């Protein structure tokens, strides 16, 4: 490896591992308001929920790989539903963790993002998100899924390479607020569906069949993870 390549790699590492200054308080509050504006109103949520579905299915896929299962494909649909297919034992810890990862993934990703932002690592967060979306793109198996992941990844690439530091910070905070807030709503939606007698094959019901633990307790876990992540991550962002 020549000296130019070494210098370039060193510069890249310094950029990724370095810290950036925290944005002004008004930026943090404004991005919180923006995230609320795309999560709370139902007409807007019907569109923005696609991003939560990316995180949901990505969580299933990532945990499947980490637990030794063979990930065969991910599909994202225009009604904001999704499907992640993996091969392996249809029971056991790997299958349980994979099934439990979907509803918890957006909130936990938001919590991790809040931890990075609270330590000033805005660039690292943007690059990690881009890398995860790129890896996920390889596993997408339908056209709509490709479109949504490409659009999401393209936004991160454009901001990372072309925007100034203040815009990058605002974008990063908006994304993390969105994950923290957006992660809270799907468990409540699932609970409402189950109360109406629907969603009989939901993640909570699959987990109930795998563990013989009532689906309601798994739903409680989804609520607990999302709300605790919002409280903890929100505190880090506001105090950052």
XYZ file of C-alpha atoms in Angstrom:
240
model
C 0.000 0.000 0.000
C 1.571 3.301 -1.069
C 1.880 6.377 1.118
C -0.969 8.188 -0.653
C -3.397 5.363 0.105
C -2.247 5.242 3.728
C -2.709 8.994 4.031
C -6.183 8.781 2.496
C -7.226 5.971 4.839
C -5.860 7.853 7.813
C -7.768 10.955 6.765
C -10.960 8.943 6.342
C -10.557 7.376 9.761
C -9.951 10.772 11.356
C -13.100 12.082 9.709
C -15.199 9.150 10.913
C -13.804 8.971 14.433
C -13.662 12.725 14.975
C -16.335 14.742 16.723
C -18.349 17.675 15.492
C -19.747 20.563 17.501
C -23.294 20.251 18.847
C -25.959 22.203 16.962
C -27.742 25.117 18.575
C -30.588 24.276 20.938
C -33.122 25.704 18.514
C -31.978 23.171 15.884
C -32.574 20.293 18.296
C -36.055 21.598 19.138
C -36.887 22.327 15.497
C -35.915 18.810 14.412
C -38.025 17.390 17.240
C -40.995 19.422 15.973
C -40.333 18.264 12.412
C -40.248 14.626 13.512
C -43.529 15.056 15.394
C -45.043 16.603 12.275
C -44.342 13.474 10.213
C -45.235 10.941 12.918
C -48.404 12.277 14.569
C -50.724 13.289 11.672
C -52.139 10.123 10.148
C -52.064 11.228 6.474
C -48.355 12.076 6.730
C -47.623 8.993 8.818
C -48.989 6.755 6.060
C -46.044 7.923 3.950
C -43.321 8.378 6.554
C -44.065 4.952 8.034
C -42.177 3.487 5.064
C -38.947 4.594 6.742
C -39.930 2.801 9.956
C -40.659 -0.319 7.905
C -37.121 -0.155 6.501
C -35.760 -0.139 10.057
C -38.223 -2.859 11.144
C -37.331 -5.291 8.370
C -33.674 -4.340 8.569
C -33.764 -5.300 12.241
C -35.164 -8.726 11.393
C -32.493 -9.197 8.730
C -29.550 -8.010 10.820
C -30.414 -10.178 13.805
C -31.026 -13.162 11.523
C -27.472 -12.816 10.229
C -25.998 -12.219 13.690
C -27.652 -15.374 15.039
C -26.350 -17.528 12.203
C -29.488 -17.769 10.103
C -29.335 -17.497 6.306
C -31.034 -14.318 5.131
C -32.701 -14.997 1.787
C -34.507 -11.738 1.092
C -36.425 -8.677 2.261
C -39.544 -7.217 0.670
C -41.022 -3.767 1.354
C -44.565 -3.003 0.220
C -46.397 0.214 -0.610
C -48.898 -0.342 2.232
C -45.878 0.005 4.612
C -45.858 -3.712 5.415
C -42.791 -5.843 4.850
C -41.467 -9.375 4.902
C -38.060 -10.729 5.832
C -37.317 -14.364 4.994
C -34.471 -16.335 6.551
C -33.546 -19.993 6.663
C -32.570 -22.002 9.693
C -34.217 -23.785 12.580
C -37.871 -22.685 12.882
C -37.415 -22.572 16.662
C -34.774 -21.746 19.239
C -32.991 -18.538 20.348
C -32.006 -17.438 16.836
C -35.574 -17.539 15.557
C -36.918 -15.864 18.707
C -34.405 -13.015 18.565
C -35.040 -12.537 14.859
C -38.798 -12.311 15.387
C -38.398 -9.930 18.326
C -36.067 -7.586 16.437
C -38.623 -5.983 14.112
C -40.737 -3.829 16.416
C -37.770 -2.990 18.625
C -35.322 -2.088 15.839
C -36.450 1.489 15.011
C -36.341 2.545 18.659
C -33.030 0.832 19.394
C -31.501 2.331 16.255
C -32.757 5.708 17.417
C -31.266 5.129 20.858
C -27.923 4.203 19.329
C -28.093 7.246 17.087
C -28.833 9.470 20.083
C -25.774 8.057 21.848
C -23.593 8.917 18.848
C -25.026 12.427 18.548
C -24.629 13.101 22.262
C -20.914 12.398 21.826
C -20.682 14.638 18.754
C -20.197 11.873 16.185
C -22.511 13.197 13.503
C -20.374 12.097 10.554
C -20.006 8.570 11.921
C -23.777 8.280 12.321
C -24.440 9.389 8.743
C -21.867 6.988 7.303
C -23.039 4.051 9.414
C -26.631 4.632 8.315
C -25.542 4.780 4.681
C -23.579 1.537 5.038
C -26.525 -0.264 6.661
C -28.868 0.868 3.889
C -26.387 -0.269 1.242
C -26.113 -3.715 2.824
C -29.892 -3.927 3.084
C -30.283 -2.956 -0.578
C -28.425 -6.111 -1.608
C -31.111 -8.221 0.089
C -34.185 -6.409 -1.248
C -36.253 -8.620 -3.537
C -38.942 -6.322 -4.974
C -38.995 -3.103 -6.993
C -40.831 -0.970 -4.440
C -38.374 -2.029 -1.770
C -35.429 -1.111 -3.989
C -36.971 2.298 -4.674
C -37.551 3.154 -1.009
C -34.106 2.030 0.133
C -32.368 3.826 -2.750
C -34.251 7.049 -1.939
C -33.364 6.759 1.738
C -29.730 5.929 1.026
C -29.513 8.688 -1.562
C -30.639 11.244 0.996
C -27.891 10.177 3.378
C -25.255 10.240 0.635
C -26.259 13.705 -0.566
C -26.243 15.153 2.932
C -22.978 13.429 3.871
C -21.077 14.599 0.786
C -22.658 17.874 -0.269
C -24.190 19.562 2.777
C -22.445 21.766 5.295
C -21.916 20.829 8.919
C -25.047 22.596 10.189
C -27.269 20.893 7.623
C -25.679 17.524 8.421
C -26.344 18.043 12.114
C -29.970 19.051 11.523
C -30.524 16.055 9.229
C -28.947 13.632 11.705
C -31.005 14.952 14.630
C -34.200 14.841 12.561
C -33.553 11.213 11.587
C -32.857 10.134 15.163
C -35.892 11.965 16.533
C -37.979 10.313 13.834
C -36.750 6.832 14.761
C -37.365 7.434 18.460
C -40.857 8.827 17.927
C -41.743 6.614 14.975
C -40.757 3.523 16.928
C -43.476 4.211 19.500
C -46.462 4.217 17.161
C -46.326 0.746 15.485
C -46.764 -1.243 18.753
C -49.884 0.800 19.508
C -51.145 0.148 15.977
C -50.509 -3.566 16.444
C -52.320 -3.508 19.778
C -55.348 -1.840 18.172
C -55.420 -4.417 15.372
C -55.245 -7.297 17.815
C -58.085 -5.802 19.873
C -60.199 -5.838 16.701
C -59.310 -9.484 16.119
C -56.772 -8.844 13.359
C -53.018 -9.318 12.944
C -53.219 -12.962 13.964
C -49.830 -13.687 12.424
C -48.041 -10.649 13.840
C -44.543 -10.764 15.293
C -46.049 -10.913 18.798
C -48.210 -13.912 17.863
C -45.289 -15.684 16.198
C -43.218 -15.103 19.327
C -46.052 -16.469 21.434
C -46.074 -19.678 19.421
C -42.286 -19.950 19.631
C -42.013 -19.327 23.381
C -45.476 -20.192 24.773
C -45.472 -16.720 26.325
C -48.708 -14.773 25.741
C -48.577 -12.389 22.795
C -49.715 -9.598 25.106
C -46.470 -9.861 27.072
C -44.429 -9.589 23.894
C -46.488 -6.560 22.943
C -45.716 -5.107 26.381
C -42.014 -5.648 25.645
C -42.344 -3.745 22.355
C -44.010 -0.874 24.223
C -41.378 -0.883 26.953
C -38.453 -0.823 24.529
C -39.924 1.964 22.405
C -40.954 4.195 25.310
C -37.740 3.689 27.279
C -35.695 4.380 24.144
C -37.655 7.583 23.539
C -37.127 8.761 27.104
C -33.447 7.866 27.210
C -32.592 8.942 23.679
C -34.608 12.121 23.949
C -32.773 13.074 27.119
C -29.400 12.555 25.419
C -30.438 14.684 22.458
C -31.801 17.524 24.588
C -28.805 17.525 26.931
C -26.249 16.954 24.161
